[in-house]
Amino acid sequence: LKLGEFELIDRLLKPLARGFPGALELEDDAALVPCAAGQEIVVAKDAIVAGVHYLPDDPADLVAGKLLRVNLSDLAAMGAEPVGYLTAFAVPRDLDQGYLAELVQGLARDQAAFGLHLLGGDTVTTSGPLVLTLTILGRVEAGTALRRSGARPGDLVMVSGTLGDAALGLRVLRGLAATEDETWFVVDRYRTPRPRLALGTRLRGMATAAIDVSDGLLADLGHILDASGVGAEIEAARLPLSTEALGLPRAVEAALSGGDDYELLFTLPPAELERCLVRAAEANVPVTVIGSITAEKGLVVRDASGAPMPTETLGWQHF
Amino acid sequence: LKLGEFELIDRLLKPLARGFPGALELEDDAALVPCAAGQEIVVAKDAIVAGVHYLPDDPADLVAGKLLRVNLSDLAAMGAEPVGYLTAFAVPRDLDQGYLAELVQGLARDQAAFGLHLLGGDTVTTSGPLVLTLTILGRVEAGTALRRSGARPGDLVMVSGTLGDAALGLRVLRGLAATEDETWFVVDRYRTPRPRLALGTRLRGMATAAIDVSDGLLADLGHILDASGVGAEIEAARLPLSTEALGLPRAVEAALSGGDDYELLFTLPPAELERCLVRAAEANVPVTVIGSITAEKGLVVRDASGAPMPTETLGWQHF
C-alpha cells in the first residue's frame, strides 16, 4: 500500500464515524464517549487473521461484518447495548483496493443495522496476511451486567436459537454435500452471526449466568461451570436443531461441539421460566431448556435413553 | 503456537488485570468500566507490526512498553487520565515463548508506572510477522478534552520537552556515529517515549488546541492548522533541542520533521503564558514558545536570519 491508499482507507472510514459527535470525525487523537451516572462502559476486543479465522474466498464484506457481529455478541452476552467500535487493520502491501472497500462496506451495513458508529481506527502495513482487530464499546446499567459466574444448582440451562448450524456451514464450505436450501442456510449461519442483543438486555436481572456460544456449547458451558463452581446435566435430545442441520450428518455433534453459532447460553432459576419465555418472545428469539445446573461439578450429556455420552471426544479446539 | 502456549499467554496476561475489578479477571466476555456523572470516556487504538514499526532487535519489553506509552500519549494530548487498556496480538506460530514473556513484562512494568490495568486481550496466530494492537481507555471531565481544532490567530505555538531526539535515535540505531552518551540518550528517547500526562491534564481550560508529536512537528502542527483553519509561523532558532541532539548532524531537520518524540504540541493565548509556565513547572516538564498562529493559512518556518525555510523538503512520511 502506498500513502495514497491509506488516504483512501481514511476516506472510506470517515463516513462510518458520522452521527457520533464524540468520534470527532476521526480527526483527533482519541474519541469521546459520554458517560451517564449509574452506567458502566462495556468493552471487548477481538482479532481475526486471513487464513486462520476465515476462508480466503469468504466475501470481504461478510468477513468484516462477522467481526463486528462477533463483538456485538460479546455485548449481548453481558446484557449491554452497543455504543461504538474501533478498528485496527494490518494490511498486506499487495492487497487489492477493492477488497478494502468491500470490508468497509460490510462495516457500514452492519453498523447501520445495529445502531452504532466507528469511533477510531488505525491502518498499518504488514508483510504477512491481513489482520483485522476490533474493539467494541457498549453500555449497561451499573451492576446489572450478565456474568459467567452466577449459575446455581437447580438453575435451568437454556440456549437461544439453534445450535450446530455454523459448524455445519463451515463443513459444507469445505466440501460436505448438502441441498441448496441447506447450503444457503448453514453457510449464512457461519458467515453472518445474529448477535442476540435484544434477548441479552432482557435477561438482565433474570439469568444467573450467560455467555455466547463461540467455541461450542460444551466449551462455553464449561466456562460458566468453571466460573460458577458448579456442574451441569444436558439432554442431547433437547438440543434445538434447525431443519437444515437435521438433514446433515453428525448434527448433534455439531450442536454440542461446533463453534461460531453466537447464540446465548444462559442459566435461569426455574421460577423465572415463564417470565423468560415472555421476554424472549418480545425479543423475537426462541429459547430452549436443554438441561440443568448440578451441585456436583462436571458436565454430563445424556442421550435419548438417559445414558451419558462420551464428552471428551466432543471438545472443540481453536488451534 | 500450540494451545498450551496460548494458555501460557493467558497466565501471563491475567496478573495484569488484577487491581481493576471491572476487568473481571479476564474471565468474562467483556470488561466493565465505571462511569461517573460529568465525565467522558476517551478511547484510542493503535497497531504496530514487526519490521515496519520497530526494529527486529528492539528489546521486546521496550516494544510493548512503547506501544502502551504511545497510546498514553494520545490520552495526554486530549488532557485525559488513563483507566485501562486492551491488547490483541497476532503471533507467528514459531515465535519464541521468551519473547512473549518479555512483551508482557514490558506491559507489566509500564502499566504500573502509569497506574492503569489490562481490561481484556485476544491472542491469535498468524503466518506473518507479529502484529500488536492496543486500545486505551481514559477519562476526562465532560467538555474539557483538548482538541486539535481550537487554535486562533495570535495564539502562541508551544511544545514540551525537546524535539528530534527520537528520529536521531533511530538514525543512530541504523548506523549514525555518536558518542556513548549521545547514543544512550537518543536511543532511549526513540524506544521509551514519556507520555506527558501530567502536563496534558493541566493544559485543559488553557490550551486552545493540542496534539502529540508522533509524525513530526511540521506534520502534527499541520493537523492542528487544518483542524483549526489557521496558519502558523515557527522560528527554527527557538526549537528546543537536547544537548545530545545538538552534537549530531541535521538536528534541526530532525526536530522539524522527525517523528516519535511524543512531546505535546499546543497553542495558547498569550495572556495564559505565565499560568502555563507555572502549571508546566508543577508537571515537571519544560515548555517552549516556538512560534505563533496566523490568520493567513500555511506554515512558515523562519531560520535565524528571518528567512523562510523550504518546508516542502522537510515533510516526513510514515510509508
XYZ file of C-alpha atoms in Angstrom:
638
model
C 0.000 0.000 0.000
C 1.221 3.461 -0.839
C 0.390 6.578 1.127
C -2.434 7.443 -1.248
C -4.057 4.159 -0.437
C -4.003 4.919 3.270
C -5.762 8.144 2.419
C -8.314 6.047 0.548
C -8.941 3.988 3.670
C -9.290 7.186 5.686
C -11.833 8.458 3.204
C -13.686 5.159 3.363
C -13.691 5.022 7.162
C -14.611 8.607 7.996
C -18.249 8.340 6.877
C -18.631 5.480 9.387
C -17.959 7.948 12.212
C -20.648 10.430 11.175
C -23.584 10.586 13.537
C -21.485 10.065 16.670
C -20.257 13.513 17.770
C -17.623 12.073 20.139
C -15.898 10.339 17.216
C -14.681 13.871 16.324
C -14.817 12.840 12.634
C -11.756 10.645 13.326
C -9.714 13.877 13.242
C -8.401 13.836 16.815
C -6.082 11.662 18.853
C -8.951 9.799 20.502
C -12.732 9.624 20.644
C -15.002 10.803 23.456
C -17.795 8.584 24.774
C -20.361 10.208 27.057
C -20.829 8.638 30.487
C -24.052 8.674 32.421
C -24.107 8.286 36.177
C -25.190 4.777 37.125
C -23.869 3.231 33.942
C -20.851 1.140 33.096
C -18.988 1.079 29.787
C -18.598 -2.484 28.498
C -15.522 -3.111 26.369
C -14.205 -6.146 24.456
C -11.626 -6.749 21.741
C -11.150 -9.444 19.094
C -8.679 -10.187 16.329
C -9.057 -12.307 13.193
C -6.393 -13.339 10.673
C -6.836 -14.259 6.995
C -6.326 -17.986 6.536
C -6.851 -18.725 10.244
C -10.282 -17.348 11.158
C -11.923 -17.080 7.769
C -11.648 -18.721 4.377
C -9.765 -16.993 1.557
C -12.897 -16.767 -0.589
C -15.261 -15.569 2.142
C -16.668 -12.271 0.814
C -14.797 -9.325 2.404
C -17.975 -7.506 3.449
C -19.164 -10.599 5.322
C -15.745 -11.075 6.964
C -15.823 -7.516 8.330
C -19.491 -7.804 9.233
C -18.818 -11.033 11.119
C -16.003 -9.411 13.096
C -18.413 -6.652 14.157
C -21.210 -9.123 14.888
C -18.967 -11.389 16.962
C -18.024 -8.414 19.114
C -21.669 -7.366 19.379
C -22.346 -10.894 20.585
C -19.906 -10.277 23.456
C -22.038 -7.272 24.419
C -25.216 -9.363 24.118
C -23.740 -11.957 26.478
C -23.248 -9.212 29.082
C -26.733 -7.728 28.520
C -25.192 -4.496 27.185
C -26.258 -2.108 24.422
C -23.815 -1.127 21.654
C -22.247 2.351 21.567
C -19.393 2.236 19.068
C -16.270 0.438 17.883
C -12.665 1.000 16.834
C -10.746 -0.952 14.201
C -7.074 -1.669 13.567
C -6.135 -3.293 10.262
C -2.698 -4.671 9.376
C -2.876 -4.786 5.585
C -0.592 -6.671 3.128
C 1.087 -4.236 0.759
C -0.327 -6.010 -2.303
C -3.922 -6.236 -1.089
C -6.489 -5.219 -3.669
C -8.098 -1.809 -3.045
C -11.484 -3.234 -3.938
C -11.118 -5.763 -1.115
C -10.619 -2.952 1.411
C -13.618 -1.077 0.049
C -15.712 -4.235 0.486
C -14.510 -4.658 4.075
C -15.631 -1.117 4.847
C -18.974 -1.668 3.079
C -19.584 -4.636 5.359
C -18.894 -2.495 8.425
C -21.126 0.284 7.077
C -24.063 -2.042 6.515
C -23.801 -3.784 9.851
C -23.165 -0.696 11.973
C -26.358 0.743 10.494
C -28.234 -2.480 11.247
C -27.148 -2.458 14.888
C -27.121 1.294 15.517
C -23.512 2.009 16.367
C -20.651 4.032 14.876
C -16.936 3.880 14.218
C -15.011 5.786 16.916
C -11.453 5.378 15.663
C -9.182 3.285 13.546
C -5.585 2.593 12.680
C -4.312 1.117 9.422
C -0.766 -0.214 9.078
C 1.107 -2.386 6.585
C 2.316 -5.933 7.139
C 4.381 -8.378 5.114
C 2.021 -11.118 6.332
C -1.685 -11.870 5.916
C -4.453 -9.376 6.642
C -5.065 -8.962 10.393
C -8.304 -7.296 11.488
C -8.887 -6.271 15.080
C -11.941 -4.607 16.510
C -12.681 -3.107 19.914
C -16.332 -2.702 20.838
C -17.826 -0.386 23.436
C -21.264 -0.773 24.925
C -23.095 0.403 27.989
C -25.110 -1.244 30.722
C -26.838 -0.084 33.895
C -24.196 -0.376 36.629
C -24.253 -3.675 38.483
C -26.658 -5.403 36.090
C -24.244 -6.894 33.527
C -24.690 -10.613 32.959
C -21.677 -12.644 34.094
C -20.451 -16.206 33.775
C -20.176 -16.763 37.493
C -23.703 -16.786 38.902
C -25.091 -20.222 37.955
C -26.582 -22.105 40.951
C -27.617 -25.738 41.420
C -31.185 -26.212 40.222
C -30.976 -23.460 37.594
C -32.182 -24.356 34.134
C -29.593 -24.352 31.317
C -31.075 -22.559 28.304
C -29.969 -21.556 24.852
C -31.346 -19.218 22.178
C -31.966 -20.129 18.531
C -30.463 -23.306 17.108
C -27.054 -24.900 17.587
C -24.555 -26.501 15.219
C -25.577 -24.635 12.072
C -22.386 -22.583 11.785
C -20.095 -25.594 12.222
C -22.084 -27.441 9.570
C -21.837 -24.359 7.338
C -18.063 -24.481 7.597
C -18.124 -28.194 6.748
C -20.327 -27.503 3.700
C -17.899 -24.769 2.564
C -15.153 -27.370 2.902
C -16.990 -29.854 0.706
C -19.717 -31.602 2.719
C -22.594 -32.445 0.349
C -25.868 -30.612 1.066
C -29.025 -29.457 -0.713
C -29.230 -25.888 -1.997
C -31.540 -24.856 0.867
C -29.328 -26.497 3.481
C -26.229 -24.896 1.979
C -27.728 -21.431 1.893
C -28.951 -21.633 5.480
C -25.936 -23.121 7.232
C -23.366 -21.087 5.267
C -25.277 -17.920 6.143
C -25.270 -19.006 9.792
C -21.484 -19.468 9.615
C -20.816 -16.164 7.870
C -23.424 -13.877 9.437
C -23.984 -14.409 13.160
C -27.066 -12.745 14.706
C -25.897 -11.181 17.970
C -28.757 -11.653 20.438
C -28.709 -8.099 21.792
C -32.470 -7.754 22.328
C -32.523 -11.011 24.296
C -29.382 -10.154 26.264
C -30.720 -6.874 27.606
C -33.986 -8.618 28.605
C -32.123 -11.346 30.529
C -30.623 -8.813 32.984
C -31.957 -9.317 36.472
C -33.272 -12.749 35.458
C -30.496 -15.002 34.097
C -27.930 -16.015 36.734
C -25.108 -16.526 34.200
C -24.672 -16.021 30.457
C -22.133 -16.459 27.666
C -22.305 -16.510 23.884
C -21.645 -19.791 22.062
C -18.445 -19.064 20.163
C -16.227 -22.062 20.980
C -19.092 -24.586 21.085
C -21.806 -25.483 23.590
C -19.683 -27.815 25.711
C -16.675 -25.488 25.839
C -18.750 -22.403 26.591
C -20.955 -24.155 29.154
C -17.665 -25.311 30.671
C -16.677 -21.652 31.112
C -19.905 -20.957 33.023
C -19.446 -24.065 35.173
C -15.806 -23.177 35.974
C -16.661 -19.578 36.807
C -19.677 -20.582 38.913
C -18.138 -23.604 40.649
C -20.994 -25.932 39.683
C -21.755 -28.782 37.245
C -24.495 -29.435 34.677
C -26.516 -32.164 33.004
C -27.558 -31.654 29.401
C -30.062 -33.776 27.437
C -28.880 -34.195 23.862
C -32.486 -34.828 22.726
C -33.433 -31.304 23.848
C -30.786 -29.507 21.779
C -32.504 -27.067 19.385
C -31.528 -28.104 15.846
C -32.615 -26.390 12.657
C -34.445 -28.385 9.965
C -31.426 -27.811 7.742
C -28.961 -29.124 10.347
C -31.124 -32.219 10.864
C -30.682 -33.013 7.159
C -26.897 -33.135 7.511
C -24.621 -35.779 9.077
C -23.430 -35.503 12.690
C -25.738 -32.583 13.506
C -25.909 -33.406 17.235
C -22.130 -33.488 17.449
C -22.029 -30.098 15.693
C -24.586 -28.738 18.173
C -22.518 -29.970 21.135
C -19.053 -29.015 19.990
C -19.273 -26.776 16.924
C -18.378 -23.141 17.393
C -19.482 -19.892 15.790
C -23.237 -20.078 16.445
C -23.181 -16.942 18.643
C -26.386 -17.933 20.391
C -26.809 -17.011 24.057
C -26.288 -19.800 26.577
C -27.639 -18.894 29.999
C -28.832 -20.244 33.319
C -32.138 -19.353 34.914
C -33.906 -20.119 38.207
C -36.899 -22.338 37.293
C -39.279 -19.788 38.886
C -38.239 -17.308 36.163
C -39.024 -19.604 33.224
C -42.405 -18.159 32.359
C -41.165 -14.568 32.517
C -38.129 -15.547 30.445
C -40.294 -17.074 27.708
C -42.373 -13.874 27.557
C -39.272 -11.672 27.336
C -37.706 -13.935 24.697
C -40.911 -13.725 22.644
C -40.715 -9.913 22.920
C -37.152 -10.137 21.578
C -38.421 -12.459 18.845
C -35.850 -15.128 19.725
C -36.780 -18.741 20.570
C -35.185 -20.121 23.731
C -34.970 -23.768 24.795
C -34.322 -25.529 28.095
C -31.533 -28.067 27.456
C -30.627 -29.184 30.972
C -29.937 -28.050 34.486
C -27.155 -26.984 36.833
C -25.958 -29.508 39.426
C -24.084 -29.030 42.685
C -21.744 -31.822 41.650
C -19.040 -30.480 39.345
C -18.562 -31.827 35.844
C -20.621 -31.795 32.686
C -22.781 -34.793 31.798
C -24.537 -35.054 28.420
C -27.258 -37.739 28.306
C -28.526 -39.349 25.116
C -32.218 -40.064 24.466
C -32.004 -43.284 26.547
C -30.564 -41.356 29.508
C -27.068 -42.847 29.113
C -24.117 -40.438 29.446
C -22.341 -39.641 26.174
C -18.514 -39.570 25.993
C -17.988 -35.805 26.018
C -14.169 -35.952 25.985
C -14.211 -36.692 22.276
C -16.580 -33.799 21.542
C -14.336 -30.939 22.622
C -13.571 -28.342 20.012
C -10.252 -26.550 19.848
C -9.482 -23.240 18.164
C -5.920 -24.251 17.319
C 1.970 -21.711 18.815
C 0.203 -24.672 20.295
C -2.842 -24.445 22.552
C -0.653 -24.793 25.627
C 1.217 -21.697 24.607
C -1.986 -19.701 24.409
C -2.681 -20.833 27.928
C 0.772 -19.537 28.826
C -0.116 -16.120 27.413
C -3.372 -16.195 29.358
C -1.425 -16.952 32.514
C 0.988 -14.123 31.744
C -1.761 -11.602 30.971
C -4.163 -12.317 33.825
C -1.981 -10.776 36.540
C -2.051 -7.514 34.547
C -5.804 -7.308 35.100
C -5.594 -7.627 38.909
C -6.466 -4.482 40.779
C -9.196 -3.415 38.337
C -12.423 -5.124 39.458
C -14.207 -4.417 36.159
C -11.598 -6.448 34.264
C -13.403 -9.473 35.806
C -10.022 -11.260 35.898
C -10.271 -11.529 32.071
C -12.754 -14.367 32.673
C -15.831 -12.819 31.066
C -16.843 -11.766 27.553
C -16.022 -8.112 28.182
C -14.774 -5.731 30.862
C -16.793 -3.164 32.816
C -15.565 0.416 33.232
C -17.404 2.551 35.793
C -18.910 5.830 34.569
C -19.057 8.936 36.710
C -21.556 11.705 36.058
C -19.969 14.584 34.176
C -17.169 12.517 32.687
C -16.391 11.231 29.237
C -14.520 8.054 28.368
C -11.618 8.728 25.989
C -10.672 5.859 23.679
C -7.924 5.360 21.074
C -6.411 2.407 19.249
C -3.037 1.749 17.611
C -1.366 -1.117 15.792
C 2.325 -1.898 15.245
C 3.908 -4.563 13.059
C 7.319 -6.217 13.428
C 9.668 -4.988 10.717
C 7.522 -1.912 9.980
C 7.175 -0.004 13.263
C 10.081 -1.356 15.252
C 13.464 -2.888 14.592
C 13.916 -6.662 14.801
C 16.439 -6.339 17.646
C 14.481 -3.783 19.691
C 14.016 -5.461 23.096
C 10.509 -6.965 23.329
C 9.715 -5.350 26.683
C 10.515 -1.918 25.233
C 8.441 -2.614 22.101
C 5.387 -3.433 24.223
C 6.107 -0.587 26.599
C 6.355 1.844 23.675
C 3.015 0.677 22.290
C 1.417 1.403 25.675
C 3.249 4.735 26.026
C 2.273 5.886 22.526
C -1.369 5.258 23.372
C -0.964 7.034 26.716
C 0.417 9.952 24.713
C -2.887 10.076 22.794
C -4.648 10.450 26.155
C -2.151 13.143 27.204
C -2.889 15.086 24.014
C -6.570 15.131 24.970
C -5.868 16.056 28.604
C -7.275 12.713 29.791
C -6.254 10.384 32.618
C -5.584 6.687 31.939
C -8.059 3.998 33.053
C -7.087 0.774 31.290
C -6.198 -0.931 28.027
C -6.935 -3.981 25.903
C -4.488 -5.842 23.681
C -4.812 -8.033 20.603
C -1.735 -9.915 19.446
C -1.399 -11.817 16.152
C 1.527 -14.101 16.880
C 3.694 -16.082 14.402
C 3.482 -19.789 15.149
C 7.248 -20.083 15.589
C 7.685 -17.089 17.889
C 9.860 -17.762 20.899
C 7.944 -18.104 24.195
C 10.563 -15.998 25.927
C 9.813 -13.145 23.541
C 6.133 -13.200 24.540
C 7.054 -13.256 28.208
C 9.262 -10.192 27.655
C 6.429 -8.359 25.853
C 4.180 -8.969 28.827
C 6.917 -7.883 31.263
C 7.159 -4.582 29.406
C 3.412 -4.056 29.729
C 3.527 -5.007 33.413
C 6.282 -2.517 34.205
C 4.727 0.355 32.287
C 1.149 -0.172 33.434
C 2.463 0.016 36.996
C 4.407 3.202 36.178
C 1.329 4.901 34.738
C -1.338 3.456 37.041
C -3.586 1.549 34.671
C -4.595 -2.079 34.132
C -5.260 -4.596 31.393
C -9.011 -4.914 30.727
C -9.014 -7.592 28.046
C -6.976 -9.265 25.381
C -7.132 -11.573 22.431
C -4.286 -13.690 21.092
C -4.431 -15.332 17.664
C -1.923 -16.949 15.318
C -0.676 -15.562 12.016
C 1.562 -16.871 9.250
C 3.048 -13.363 9.013
C 5.013 -11.099 11.346
C 3.953 -10.243 14.895
C 1.128 -7.665 14.953
C 0.423 -5.897 18.241
C -2.652 -3.738 18.694
C -3.666 -1.845 21.796
C -6.835 0.045 22.718
C -6.549 2.563 25.526
C -9.330 3.962 27.683
C -9.068 7.123 29.712
C -11.418 9.591 31.290
C -11.820 13.332 31.232
C -14.253 15.851 32.714
C -17.008 16.212 30.088
C -16.453 19.050 27.659
C -12.867 19.768 28.742
C -10.904 17.448 26.428
C -8.159 19.156 24.443
C -8.822 19.141 20.701
C -6.917 19.970 17.548
C -9.448 22.479 16.313
C -9.319 25.467 18.675
C -6.160 27.360 17.628
C -6.792 31.072 16.968
C -4.699 33.786 15.303
C -2.335 35.333 17.860
C -2.053 32.155 19.956
C 1.447 31.056 20.871
C 2.668 27.727 19.467
C 4.350 25.760 22.241
C 5.977 22.394 22.691
C 7.059 20.335 25.697
C 10.493 18.783 26.214
C 12.923 18.557 23.298
C 12.355 17.667 19.650
C 14.217 15.468 17.195
C 15.813 13.116 19.712
C 13.769 10.065 18.715
C 14.455 10.482 14.988
C 18.153 10.843 15.748
C 17.932 7.751 17.956
C 16.546 5.763 15.039
C 19.373 7.078 12.822
C 21.963 6.056 15.451
C 20.424 2.558 15.618
C 20.775 2.454 11.831
C 24.474 3.341 11.963
C 24.873 7.095 12.501
C 28.075 7.651 14.519
C 27.543 9.123 18.009
C 29.240 9.244 21.405
C 28.192 6.794 24.094
C 26.241 9.478 25.970
C 24.508 10.681 22.802
C 23.676 7.109 21.810
C 22.231 6.223 25.186
C 20.074 9.348 25.330
C 18.654 9.454 21.812
C 18.073 5.675 21.574
C 16.220 5.798 24.892
C 14.119 8.680 23.538
C 13.266 6.572 20.464
C 12.423 3.435 22.413
C 10.790 4.839 25.538
C 8.519 7.837 24.958
C 7.422 9.800 28.046
C 3.699 10.459 27.616
C 3.096 13.959 29.012
C 0.014 13.048 31.029
C 0.648 15.429 33.932
C 1.102 18.333 31.523
C -1.904 17.345 29.392
C -4.360 17.381 32.281
C -3.011 20.793 33.387
C -3.481 22.303 29.907
C -7.257 21.738 29.997
C -9.127 25.030 30.041
C -5.932 26.830 28.975
C -4.531 25.446 25.695
C -6.753 26.155 22.672
C -5.502 23.116 20.705
C -3.170 20.193 21.372
C -1.673 17.126 19.695
C 1.222 14.812 20.466
C 4.253 14.865 18.172
C 4.187 11.422 16.613
C 4.611 12.117 12.882
C 6.943 15.106 13.346
C 6.493 18.747 14.328
C 5.566 20.026 10.863
C 3.134 17.207 10.128
C 1.461 17.389 13.539
C 1.297 21.171 13.586
C -0.238 20.817 10.128
C -3.012 18.707 11.691
C -3.769 21.499 14.193
C -3.719 24.144 11.445
C -6.024 22.102 9.197
C -8.471 21.373 12.013
C -8.442 24.989 13.215
C -8.493 26.674 9.788
C -5.469 28.853 10.579
C -1.752 29.132 9.724
C 1.447 29.442 11.787
C 4.929 30.875 11.804
C 7.679 28.907 13.558
C 11.180 30.157 14.378
C 13.713 27.372 13.879
C 16.103 29.048 16.340
C 13.549 28.599 19.120
C 13.147 24.827 18.696
C 14.084 23.079 21.963
C 17.000 20.728 21.205
C 18.742 18.473 23.689
C 22.484 18.776 24.221
C 22.820 15.307 22.752
C 20.844 16.192 19.610
C 22.976 19.315 19.118
C 26.044 17.065 18.923
C 24.584 15.122 15.982
C 24.201 16.103 12.324
C 20.971 17.621 10.985
C 19.421 18.063 14.445
C 17.184 20.969 13.364
C 15.831 18.930 10.469
C 15.137 16.065 12.908
C 13.341 18.500 15.241
C 11.167 19.799 12.396
C 10.312 16.571 10.635
C 11.363 13.617 12.789
C 8.592 11.590 14.399
C 8.265 9.590 17.606
C 9.128 12.308 20.159
C 5.655 12.150 21.764
C 6.002 15.637 23.182
C 2.882 17.791 23.447
C 2.463 20.488 20.812
C -0.171 23.039 21.792
C -1.462 26.548 21.203
C -2.059 29.078 23.963
C -3.479 32.617 24.183
C -0.524 34.878 25.138
C -2.403 36.025 28.269
C -2.158 32.442 29.577
C 1.608 32.146 29.196
C 2.527 32.837 32.807
C -0.091 30.438 34.175
C 1.024 27.821 31.649
C 4.654 28.073 32.750
C 3.599 27.612 36.381
C 1.467 24.558 35.559
C 4.230 23.051 33.383
C 6.676 23.506 36.260
C 4.197 21.694 38.550
C 4.144 18.866 35.992
C 7.946 18.980 35.919
C 8.001 19.364 32.124
C 9.770 22.226 30.340
C 7.698 24.029 27.686
C 8.964 26.389 24.981
C 7.322 29.004 22.771
C 8.353 28.215 19.173
C 6.083 30.499 17.154
C 2.581 31.824 16.758
C -0.699 31.181 14.974
C -1.565 33.385 11.992
C -4.884 34.160 10.323
C -3.276 33.501 6.946
C -3.217 29.757 6.245
C 0.009 27.907 5.610
C 3.016 27.042 7.752
C 6.140 29.212 7.555
C 9.383 28.199 9.285
C 11.936 31.043 9.590
C 15.656 30.498 10.062
C 17.790 32.620 12.448
C 18.018 35.399 9.841
C 14.242 35.526 9.493
C 14.224 33.965 6.005
C 11.606 31.260 5.317
C 12.990 27.719 5.087
C 11.828 25.347 2.325
C 9.442 23.191 4.367
C 8.306 21.004 1.454
C 11.542 19.026 1.662
C 11.168 18.540 5.411
C 7.949 16.536 5.427
C 8.141 13.122 6.973
C 6.107 10.203 5.700
C 5.207 7.045 7.542
C 5.300 4.926 4.388
